Coordinates of C-alpha atoms and ligand atoms in Angstrom, one line a residue:
Chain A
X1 CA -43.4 -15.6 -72.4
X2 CA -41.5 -18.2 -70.4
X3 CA -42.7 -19.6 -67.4
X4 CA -40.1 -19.9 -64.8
X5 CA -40.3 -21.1 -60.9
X6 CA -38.5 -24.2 -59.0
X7 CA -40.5 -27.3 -58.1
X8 CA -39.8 -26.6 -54.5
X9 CA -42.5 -24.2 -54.4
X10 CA -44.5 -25.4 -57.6
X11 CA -44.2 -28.9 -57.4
X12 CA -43.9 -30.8 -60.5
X13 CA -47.1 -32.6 -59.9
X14 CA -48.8 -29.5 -60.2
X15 CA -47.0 -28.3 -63.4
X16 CA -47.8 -31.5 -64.9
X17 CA -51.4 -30.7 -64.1
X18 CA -51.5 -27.5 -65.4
X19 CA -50.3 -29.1 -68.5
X20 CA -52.5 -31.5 -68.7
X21 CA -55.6 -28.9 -68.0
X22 CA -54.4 -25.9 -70.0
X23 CA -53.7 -28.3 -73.2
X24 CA -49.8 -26.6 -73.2
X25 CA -47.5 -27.4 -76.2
X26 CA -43.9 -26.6 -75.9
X27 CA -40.4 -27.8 -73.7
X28 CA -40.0 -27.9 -69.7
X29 CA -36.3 -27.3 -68.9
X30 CA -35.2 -28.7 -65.8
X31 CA -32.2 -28.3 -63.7
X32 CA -31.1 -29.3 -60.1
X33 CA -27.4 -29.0 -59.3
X34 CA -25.4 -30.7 -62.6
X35 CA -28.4 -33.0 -63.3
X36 CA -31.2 -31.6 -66.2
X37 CA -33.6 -33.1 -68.2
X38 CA -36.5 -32.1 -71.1
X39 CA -39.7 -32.7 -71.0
X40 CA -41.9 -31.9 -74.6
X41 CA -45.7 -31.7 -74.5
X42 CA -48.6 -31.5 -76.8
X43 CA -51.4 -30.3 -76.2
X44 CA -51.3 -31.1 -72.6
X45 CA -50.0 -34.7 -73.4
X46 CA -46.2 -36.2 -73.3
X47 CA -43.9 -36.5 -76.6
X48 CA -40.9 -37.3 -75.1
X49 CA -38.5 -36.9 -71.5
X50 CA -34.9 -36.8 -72.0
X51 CA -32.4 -37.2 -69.1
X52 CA -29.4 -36.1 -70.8
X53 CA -28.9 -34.3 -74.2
X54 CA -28.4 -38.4 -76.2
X55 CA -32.0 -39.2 -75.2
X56 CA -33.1 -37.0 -77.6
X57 CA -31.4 -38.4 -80.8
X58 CA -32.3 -41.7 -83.0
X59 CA -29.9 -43.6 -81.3
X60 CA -31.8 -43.8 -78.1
X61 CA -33.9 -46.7 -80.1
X62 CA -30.9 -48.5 -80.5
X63 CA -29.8 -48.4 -76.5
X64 CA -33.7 -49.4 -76.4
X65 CA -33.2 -52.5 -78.3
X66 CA -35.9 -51.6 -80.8
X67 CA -33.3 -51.1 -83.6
X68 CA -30.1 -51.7 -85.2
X69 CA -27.7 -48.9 -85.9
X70 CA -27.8 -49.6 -89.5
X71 CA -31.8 -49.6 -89.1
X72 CA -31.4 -45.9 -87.5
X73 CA -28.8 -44.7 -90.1
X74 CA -31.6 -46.0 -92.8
X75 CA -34.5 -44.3 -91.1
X76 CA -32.1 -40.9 -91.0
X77 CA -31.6 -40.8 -94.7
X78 CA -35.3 -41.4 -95.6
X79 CA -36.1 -38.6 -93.3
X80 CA -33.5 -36.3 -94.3
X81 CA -35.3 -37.0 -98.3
X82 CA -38.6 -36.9 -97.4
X83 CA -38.6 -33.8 -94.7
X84 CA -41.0 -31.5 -94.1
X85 CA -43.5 -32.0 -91.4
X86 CA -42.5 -36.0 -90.6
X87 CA -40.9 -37.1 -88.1
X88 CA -38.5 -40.1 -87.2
X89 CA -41.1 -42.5 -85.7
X90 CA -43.7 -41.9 -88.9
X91 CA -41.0 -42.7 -91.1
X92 CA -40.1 -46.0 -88.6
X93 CA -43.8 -47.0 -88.9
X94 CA -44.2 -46.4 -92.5
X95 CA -41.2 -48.2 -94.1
X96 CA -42.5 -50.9 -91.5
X97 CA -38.9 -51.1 -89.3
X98 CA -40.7 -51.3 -86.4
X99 CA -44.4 -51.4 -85.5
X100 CA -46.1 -48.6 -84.2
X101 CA -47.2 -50.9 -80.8
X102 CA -43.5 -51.7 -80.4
X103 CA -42.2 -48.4 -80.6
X104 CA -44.6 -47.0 -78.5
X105 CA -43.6 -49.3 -75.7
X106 CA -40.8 -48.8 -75.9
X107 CA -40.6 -45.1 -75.7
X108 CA -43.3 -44.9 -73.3
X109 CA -41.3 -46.9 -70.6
X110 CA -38.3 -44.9 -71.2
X111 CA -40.3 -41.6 -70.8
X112 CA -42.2 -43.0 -67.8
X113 CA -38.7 -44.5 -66.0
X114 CA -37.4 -40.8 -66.9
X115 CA -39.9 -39.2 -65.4
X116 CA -40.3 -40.7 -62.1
X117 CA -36.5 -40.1 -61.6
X118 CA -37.4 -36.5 -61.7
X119 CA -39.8 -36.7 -58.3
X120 CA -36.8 -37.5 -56.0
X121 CA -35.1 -34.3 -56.6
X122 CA -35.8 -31.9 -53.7
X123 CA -35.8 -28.7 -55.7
X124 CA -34.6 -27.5 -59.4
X125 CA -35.2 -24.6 -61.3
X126 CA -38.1 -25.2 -64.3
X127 CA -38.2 -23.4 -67.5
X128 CA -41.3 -23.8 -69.8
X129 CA -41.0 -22.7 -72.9
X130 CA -44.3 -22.5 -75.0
X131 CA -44.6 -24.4 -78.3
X132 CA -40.7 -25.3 -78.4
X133 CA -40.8 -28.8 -80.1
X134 CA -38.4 -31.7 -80.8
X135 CA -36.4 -31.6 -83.5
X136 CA -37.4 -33.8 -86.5
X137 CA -35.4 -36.7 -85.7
X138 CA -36.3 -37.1 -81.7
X139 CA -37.8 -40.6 -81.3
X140 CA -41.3 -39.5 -79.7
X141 CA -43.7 -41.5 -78.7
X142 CA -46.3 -42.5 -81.9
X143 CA -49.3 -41.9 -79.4
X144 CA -48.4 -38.6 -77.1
X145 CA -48.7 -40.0 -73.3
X146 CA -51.2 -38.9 -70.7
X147 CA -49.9 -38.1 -67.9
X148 CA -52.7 -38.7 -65.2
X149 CA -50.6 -41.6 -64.3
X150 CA -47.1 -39.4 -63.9
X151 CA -49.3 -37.2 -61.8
X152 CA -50.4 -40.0 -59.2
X153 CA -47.1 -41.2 -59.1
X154 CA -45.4 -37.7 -57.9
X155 CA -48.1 -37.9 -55.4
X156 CA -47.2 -41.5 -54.4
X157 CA -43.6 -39.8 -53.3
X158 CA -45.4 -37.4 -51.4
X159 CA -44.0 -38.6 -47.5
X160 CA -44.7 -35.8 -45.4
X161 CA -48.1 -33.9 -44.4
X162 CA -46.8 -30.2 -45.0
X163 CA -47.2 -30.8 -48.2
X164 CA -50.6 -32.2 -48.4
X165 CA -52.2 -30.0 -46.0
X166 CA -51.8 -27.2 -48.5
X167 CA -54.2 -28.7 -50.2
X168 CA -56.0 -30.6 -47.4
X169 CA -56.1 -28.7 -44.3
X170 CA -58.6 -31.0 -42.7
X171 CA -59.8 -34.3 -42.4
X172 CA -63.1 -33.2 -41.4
X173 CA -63.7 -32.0 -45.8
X174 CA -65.9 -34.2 -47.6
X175 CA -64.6 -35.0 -51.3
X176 CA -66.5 -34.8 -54.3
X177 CA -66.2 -35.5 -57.7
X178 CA -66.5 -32.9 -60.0
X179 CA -67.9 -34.9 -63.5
X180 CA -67.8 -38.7 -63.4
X181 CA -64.3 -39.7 -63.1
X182 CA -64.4 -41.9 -65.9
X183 CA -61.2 -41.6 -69.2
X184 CA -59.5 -40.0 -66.5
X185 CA -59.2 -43.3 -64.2
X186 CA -58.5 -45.6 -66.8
X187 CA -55.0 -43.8 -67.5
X188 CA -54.2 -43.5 -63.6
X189 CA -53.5 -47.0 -62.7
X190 CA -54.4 -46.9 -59.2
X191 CA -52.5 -49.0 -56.7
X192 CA -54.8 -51.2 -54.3
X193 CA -55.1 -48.9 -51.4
X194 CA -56.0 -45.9 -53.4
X195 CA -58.6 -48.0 -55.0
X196 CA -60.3 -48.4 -51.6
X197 CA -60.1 -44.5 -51.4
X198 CA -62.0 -44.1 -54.9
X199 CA -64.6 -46.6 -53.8
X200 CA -65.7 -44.7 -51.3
X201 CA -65.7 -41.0 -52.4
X202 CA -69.5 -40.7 -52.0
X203 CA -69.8 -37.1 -51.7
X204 CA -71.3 -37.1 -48.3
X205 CA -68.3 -39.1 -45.7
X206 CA -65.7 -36.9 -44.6
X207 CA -61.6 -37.8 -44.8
X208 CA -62.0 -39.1 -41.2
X209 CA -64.5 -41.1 -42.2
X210 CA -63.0 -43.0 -45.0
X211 CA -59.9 -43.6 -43.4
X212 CA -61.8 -45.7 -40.6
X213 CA -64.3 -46.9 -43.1
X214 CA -61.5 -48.2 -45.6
X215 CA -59.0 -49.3 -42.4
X216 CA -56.3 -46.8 -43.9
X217 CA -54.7 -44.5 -42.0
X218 CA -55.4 -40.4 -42.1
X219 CA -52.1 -39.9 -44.1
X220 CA -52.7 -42.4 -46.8
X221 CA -56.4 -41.7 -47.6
X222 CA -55.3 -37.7 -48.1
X223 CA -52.5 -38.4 -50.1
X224 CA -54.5 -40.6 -52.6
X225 CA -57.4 -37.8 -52.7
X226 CA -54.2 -35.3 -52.7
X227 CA -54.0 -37.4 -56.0
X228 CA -57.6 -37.1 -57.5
X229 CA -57.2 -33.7 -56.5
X230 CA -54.1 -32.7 -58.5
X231 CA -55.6 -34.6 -61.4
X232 CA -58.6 -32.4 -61.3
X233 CA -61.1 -35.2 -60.6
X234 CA -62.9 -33.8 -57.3
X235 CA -63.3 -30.9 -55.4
X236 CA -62.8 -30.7 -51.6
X237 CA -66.6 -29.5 -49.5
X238 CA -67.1 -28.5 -46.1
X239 CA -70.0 -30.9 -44.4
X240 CA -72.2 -27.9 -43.6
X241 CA -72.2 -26.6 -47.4
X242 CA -73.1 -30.6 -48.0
X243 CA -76.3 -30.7 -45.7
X244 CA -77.4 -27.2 -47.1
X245 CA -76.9 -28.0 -50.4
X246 CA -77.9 -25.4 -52.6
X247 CA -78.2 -22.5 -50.0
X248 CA -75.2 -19.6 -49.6
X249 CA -72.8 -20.2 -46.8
X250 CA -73.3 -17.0 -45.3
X251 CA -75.6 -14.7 -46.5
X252 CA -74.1 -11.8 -48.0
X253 CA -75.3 -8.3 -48.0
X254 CA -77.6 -7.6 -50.9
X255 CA -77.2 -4.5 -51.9
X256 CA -79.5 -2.3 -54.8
X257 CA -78.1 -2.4 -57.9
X258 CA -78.6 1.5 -58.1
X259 CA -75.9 2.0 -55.5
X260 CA -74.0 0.0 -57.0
X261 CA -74.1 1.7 -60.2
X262 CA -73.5 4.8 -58.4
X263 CA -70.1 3.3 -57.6
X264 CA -69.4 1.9 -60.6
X265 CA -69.8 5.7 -62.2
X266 CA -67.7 7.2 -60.0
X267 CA -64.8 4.6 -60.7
X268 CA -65.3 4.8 -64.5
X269 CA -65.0 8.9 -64.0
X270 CA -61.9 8.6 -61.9
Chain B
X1 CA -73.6 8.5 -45.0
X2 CA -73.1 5.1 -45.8
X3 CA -70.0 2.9 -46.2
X4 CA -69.5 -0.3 -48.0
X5 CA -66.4 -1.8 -48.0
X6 CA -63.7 -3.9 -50.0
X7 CA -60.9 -5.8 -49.5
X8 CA -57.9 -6.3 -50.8
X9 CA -55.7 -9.2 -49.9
X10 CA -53.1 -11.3 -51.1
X11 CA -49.8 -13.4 -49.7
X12 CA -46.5 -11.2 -48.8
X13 CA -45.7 -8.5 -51.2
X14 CA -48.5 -9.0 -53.9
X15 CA -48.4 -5.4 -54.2
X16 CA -52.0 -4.9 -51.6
X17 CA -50.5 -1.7 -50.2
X18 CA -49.6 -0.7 -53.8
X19 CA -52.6 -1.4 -54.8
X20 CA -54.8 0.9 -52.8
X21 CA -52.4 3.6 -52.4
X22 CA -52.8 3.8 -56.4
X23 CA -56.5 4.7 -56.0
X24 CA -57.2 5.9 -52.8
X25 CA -58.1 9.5 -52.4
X26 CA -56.7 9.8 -49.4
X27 CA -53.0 9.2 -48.4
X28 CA -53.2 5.6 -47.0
X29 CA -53.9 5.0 -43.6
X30 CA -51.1 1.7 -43.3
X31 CA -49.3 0.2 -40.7
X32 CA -46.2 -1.0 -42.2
X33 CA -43.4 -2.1 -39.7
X34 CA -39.9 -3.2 -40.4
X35 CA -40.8 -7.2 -41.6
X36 CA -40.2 -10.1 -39.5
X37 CA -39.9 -13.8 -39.8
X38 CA -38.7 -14.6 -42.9
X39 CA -40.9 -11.7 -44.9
X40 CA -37.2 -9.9 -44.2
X41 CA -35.7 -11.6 -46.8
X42 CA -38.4 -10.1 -49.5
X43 CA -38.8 -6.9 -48.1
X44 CA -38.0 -4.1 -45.2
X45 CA -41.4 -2.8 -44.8
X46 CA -44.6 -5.1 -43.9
X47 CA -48.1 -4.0 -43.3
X48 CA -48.9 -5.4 -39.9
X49 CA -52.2 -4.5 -39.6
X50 CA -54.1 -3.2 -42.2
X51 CA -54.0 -0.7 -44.9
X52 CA -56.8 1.6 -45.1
X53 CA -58.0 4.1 -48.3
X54 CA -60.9 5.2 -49.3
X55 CA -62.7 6.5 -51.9
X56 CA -66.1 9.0 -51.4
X57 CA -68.6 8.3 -53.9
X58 CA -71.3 11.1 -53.3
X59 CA -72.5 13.3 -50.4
X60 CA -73.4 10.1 -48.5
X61 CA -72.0 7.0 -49.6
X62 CA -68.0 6.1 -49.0
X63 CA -66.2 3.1 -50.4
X64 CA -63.7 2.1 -47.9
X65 CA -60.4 -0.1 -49.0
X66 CA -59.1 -1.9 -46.6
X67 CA -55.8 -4.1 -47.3
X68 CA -55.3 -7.3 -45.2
X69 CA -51.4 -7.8 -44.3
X70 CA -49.5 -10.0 -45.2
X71 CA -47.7 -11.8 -43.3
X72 CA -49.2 -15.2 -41.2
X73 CA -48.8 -14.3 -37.8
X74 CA -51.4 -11.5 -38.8
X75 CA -54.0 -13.5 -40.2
X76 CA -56.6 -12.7 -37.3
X77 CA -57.2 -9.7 -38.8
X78 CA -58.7 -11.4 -42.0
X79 CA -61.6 -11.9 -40.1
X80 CA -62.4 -8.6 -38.7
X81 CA -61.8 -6.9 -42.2
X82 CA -64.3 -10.0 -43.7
X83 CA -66.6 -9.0 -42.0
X84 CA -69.6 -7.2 -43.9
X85 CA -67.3 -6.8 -47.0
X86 CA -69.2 -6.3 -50.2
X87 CA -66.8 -7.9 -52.3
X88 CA -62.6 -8.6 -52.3
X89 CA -59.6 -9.0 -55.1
X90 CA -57.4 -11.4 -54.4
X91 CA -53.9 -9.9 -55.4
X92 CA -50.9 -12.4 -56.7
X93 CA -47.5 -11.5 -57.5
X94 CA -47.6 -13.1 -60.7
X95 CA -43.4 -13.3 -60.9
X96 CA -43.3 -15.6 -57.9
X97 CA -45.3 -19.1 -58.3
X98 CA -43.6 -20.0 -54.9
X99 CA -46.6 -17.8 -53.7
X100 CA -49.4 -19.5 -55.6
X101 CA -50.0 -21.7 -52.4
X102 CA -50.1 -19.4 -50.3
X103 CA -52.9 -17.9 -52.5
X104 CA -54.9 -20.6 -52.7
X105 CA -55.2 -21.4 -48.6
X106 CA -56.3 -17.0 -48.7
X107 CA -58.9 -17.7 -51.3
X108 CA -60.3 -20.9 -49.3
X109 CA -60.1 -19.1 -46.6
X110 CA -62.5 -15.5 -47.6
X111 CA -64.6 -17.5 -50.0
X112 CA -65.5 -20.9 -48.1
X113 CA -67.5 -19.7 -45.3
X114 CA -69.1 -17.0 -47.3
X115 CA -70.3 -16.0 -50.5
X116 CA -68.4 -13.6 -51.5
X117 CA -67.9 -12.0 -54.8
X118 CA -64.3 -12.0 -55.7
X119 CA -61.7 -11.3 -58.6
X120 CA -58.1 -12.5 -58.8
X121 CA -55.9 -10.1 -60.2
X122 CA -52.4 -11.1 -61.9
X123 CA -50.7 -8.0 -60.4
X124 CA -46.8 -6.9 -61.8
X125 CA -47.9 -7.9 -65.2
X126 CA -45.2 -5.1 -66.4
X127 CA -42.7 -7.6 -65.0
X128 CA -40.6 -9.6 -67.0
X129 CA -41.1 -13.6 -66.2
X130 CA -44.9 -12.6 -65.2
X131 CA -47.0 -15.8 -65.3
X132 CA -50.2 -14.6 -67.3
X133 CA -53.8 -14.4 -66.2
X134 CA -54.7 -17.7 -68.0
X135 CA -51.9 -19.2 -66.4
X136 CA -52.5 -18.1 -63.2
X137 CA -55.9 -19.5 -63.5
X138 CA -54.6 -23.1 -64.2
X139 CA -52.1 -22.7 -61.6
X140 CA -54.4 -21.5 -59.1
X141 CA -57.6 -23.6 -60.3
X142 CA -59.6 -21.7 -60.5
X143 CA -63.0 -22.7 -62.5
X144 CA -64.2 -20.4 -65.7
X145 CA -66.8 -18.1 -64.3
X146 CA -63.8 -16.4 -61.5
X147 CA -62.5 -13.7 -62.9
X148 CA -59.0 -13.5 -63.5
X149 CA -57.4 -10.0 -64.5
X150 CA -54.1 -8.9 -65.6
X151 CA -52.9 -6.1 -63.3
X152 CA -50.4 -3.5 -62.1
X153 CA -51.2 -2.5 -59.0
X154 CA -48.5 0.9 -59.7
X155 CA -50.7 2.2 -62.8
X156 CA -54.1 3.9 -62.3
X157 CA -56.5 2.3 -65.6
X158 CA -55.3 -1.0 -64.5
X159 CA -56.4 -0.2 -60.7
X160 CA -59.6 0.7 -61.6
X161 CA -60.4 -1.6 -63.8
X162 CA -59.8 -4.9 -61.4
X163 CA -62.3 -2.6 -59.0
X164 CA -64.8 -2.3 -61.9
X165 CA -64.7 -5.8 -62.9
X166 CA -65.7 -7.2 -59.3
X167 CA -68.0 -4.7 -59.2
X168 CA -69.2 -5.8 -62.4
X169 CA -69.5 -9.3 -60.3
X170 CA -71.4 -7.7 -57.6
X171 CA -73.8 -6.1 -59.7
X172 CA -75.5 -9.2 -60.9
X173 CA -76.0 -10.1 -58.1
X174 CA -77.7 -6.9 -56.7
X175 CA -81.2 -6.4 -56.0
X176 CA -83.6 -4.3 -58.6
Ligands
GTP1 N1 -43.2 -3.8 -61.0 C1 -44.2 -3.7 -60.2 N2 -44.0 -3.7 -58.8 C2 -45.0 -3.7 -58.0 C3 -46.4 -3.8 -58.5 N3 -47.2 -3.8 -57.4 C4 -46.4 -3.7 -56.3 N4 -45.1 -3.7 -56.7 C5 -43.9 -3.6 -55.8 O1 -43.9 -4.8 -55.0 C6 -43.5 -4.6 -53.7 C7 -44.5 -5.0 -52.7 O2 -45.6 -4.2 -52.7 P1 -46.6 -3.9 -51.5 O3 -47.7 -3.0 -51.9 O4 -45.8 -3.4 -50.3 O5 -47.1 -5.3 -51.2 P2 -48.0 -5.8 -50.0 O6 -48.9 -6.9 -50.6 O7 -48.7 -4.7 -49.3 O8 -47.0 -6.5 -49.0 P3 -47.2 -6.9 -47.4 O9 -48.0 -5.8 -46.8 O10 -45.8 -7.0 -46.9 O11 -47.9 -8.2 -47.4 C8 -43.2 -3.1 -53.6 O12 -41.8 -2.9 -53.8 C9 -44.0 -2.5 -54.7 O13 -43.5 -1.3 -55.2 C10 -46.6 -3.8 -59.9 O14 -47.7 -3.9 -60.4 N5 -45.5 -3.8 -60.7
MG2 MG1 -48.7 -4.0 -47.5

């Protein structure tokens, strides 16, 4: 089944996180007034991000600058012979038109530049369509992309506070990261200012904190940990659960588990 | 007689009132008033207050229901239903992701404070465009050990089985 929404309401920050989490193969359609673009995953990683319907045919490469149009109308033929299961940029690397570090630039600056184009529109309808893929000729990127990066730099847009207080609805939360933030940060590329952020996620100083610690002000030190937080990296504590770490909140009411089984029988016999 | 109580809640027209009239025993004690603010545009009817059903489970133990409404300007009433609950299921309307926030802030704000025991349930799965369970999960972000159920809130089996599954939750958690 499709998924379907507008990044108005599901931003597309958060779609590319759920991508990148729930390892997703398949197409995102976009649309927003005549403009629409393509985005093709695997497993949770980035193929390819077409603007308009040309982006995703061989001759992209040559708008690139990588190749000749003689070069593509080569690379065509051996793919049409060869077929099954390769694909355009295989075929590139093997017959040695191109190099695989070459073509991977290449594509992975168009992709990116594509990409960010997409955070300025307001709203647009999405359309994901599991396990859709490229057709055999697209020029994809040799090395699928992370998108950590793409994910940070949605964020970076991010110019108003209604948004982040969804997420962050005080400054008084203390972050802290979930596992150590490790092959996650090295595909983020941080700007300064949200490396002073990083530096001082300690698990025990509050937003407030860090924004007087670092010099920053309120708005930028959430919207970088708005950041870590779409990329999964750290969860958001209250101080209280901090100091009593390990106890319950609030105790709850313990009940026996033989009234609970009572209910339980009841339900079942319903 | 005893009572121990659960609650259902949910943003706008997750299907809470739905959801309880499905299994209540009695007719459903709910306060639903033509919808303001922009609720209107969804639906005509809004619970304002709370719904309320119940369920008796022997000679002297009740389980009441108790359905939080929807809409913001009502959210003081999460508290008073909160209080004393033995467990709650979070309802999403799993057609409308512009929702999904909205669920998230209702999560943070039952299960922050306290520790409650608490399954999500995917409700309208019989819809077309219905984001699944897993999906939800990601969307919502929820780690592995919540719960996340498929659900429609109109049919019986799947009613009772998001009930038995948090109380599933609650029972390991009981005292011998
Ligand atoms: N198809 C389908 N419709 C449902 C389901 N659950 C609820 N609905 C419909 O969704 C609409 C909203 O349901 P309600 O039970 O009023 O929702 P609510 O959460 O109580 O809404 P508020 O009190 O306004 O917050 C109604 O038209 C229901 O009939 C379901 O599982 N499947
Ligand atoms: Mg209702």
């Amino acid at each position: 089944m499709a998924l379907v929404g507008n990044i108005r309401d599901f931003s597309l920050s958060d779609f590319l996180s759920l991508v990148d989490r729930g390892y997703k193969t398949g197409a995102l359609h976009l649309s927003h007034n005549d403009q629409m673009a393509r985005l093709y995953f695997e497993k949770g990683k980035l193929l390819l991000a077409a603007r308009r319907p040309e982006d995703e045919k061989p001759e992209l490469l040559v708008r690139l600058g990588v190749l000749n149009a003689d070069q593509v109308a080569q690379a065509c033929r051996l793919l049409a012979e060869r077929g099954n299961g390769l694909t355009l940029s295989q075929i590139l690397i093997d017959t040695g038109l191109v190099s695989a570090d070459r073509l991977q630039q290449a594509l992975m600056s168009h992709t990116e530049q594509s990409v960010y184009g997409l955070f300025a529109w307001p709203e647009g309808d999405f359309l994901f369509e599991h396990n859709q893929r490229p057709a055999p000729d697209a020029p994809l990127a040799p090395t699928p992309i992370s998108i950590d990066h793409l994910i940070m730099e949605g964020v970076r847009r991010i110019d108003e506070w209604e948004r982040i207080r969804d997420r962050i609805p005080s400054t008084d939360l203390v972050p802290r990261f979930l596992a150590p933030p490790g092959e996650k940060l090295k595909g983020m590329r941080l700007a300064p200012d949200e490396w002073k952020v990083f530096a001082r996620i300690n698990g025990r100083d509050t937003l407030a904190e860090i924004a007087q610690k670092t010099g920053l002000s309120d708005f930028d030190v959430c919207r970088a940990v708005y950041g870590f937080l779409t990329a999964g990296m750290l969860e958001l504590v209250k101080r209280q659960r901090v100091l009593a770490a390990g106890m319950p909140p609030v105790e709850q009411p313990r009940l026996k588990k033989s009234l609970v089984n009572r209910i339980i029988n009841r339900i079942r016999s319903m | 007689m005893q009572t121990v109580k659960m609650v259902i809640s949910g943003a706008v027209n997750a299907g809470k009132t739905e959801f309880i009239k499905t299994i209540s025993e009695i007719e459903v004690v709910s306060t639903e008033r033509r919808a303001t603010d922009d609720t209107r545009l969804i639906k005509k009817e809004t619970t304002v207050a709370m719904d309320f059903g119940r369920i008796a489970i022997s000679d002297d133990l009740v389980l009441h229901l108790f359905g939080t409404p929807g809409q913001k300007r009502f959210d003081f009433m999460w508290e008073i239903l909160a209080e004393g609950m033995l467990g709650l299921v979070i309802l999403v309307d799993s057609t409308r992701p512009e929702t999904f926030r909205e669920t998230n802030r209702i999560i943070d704000f039952f299960v922050s404070y306290r520790d409650t025991p608490y399954v999500i349930a995917a409700n309208k799965q019989d819809r077309p465009n219905a984001w699944s369970p897993e999906e939800l999960r990601l969307a919502l972000r929820q780690p592995p050990h919540i719960k996340v159920l498929p659900c429609t809130a109109t049919d019986r089996e799947s009613v009772k089985n998001v009930l038995l599954e948090l109380l599933y939750v609650i029972q390991e958690r009981s005292e011998d």
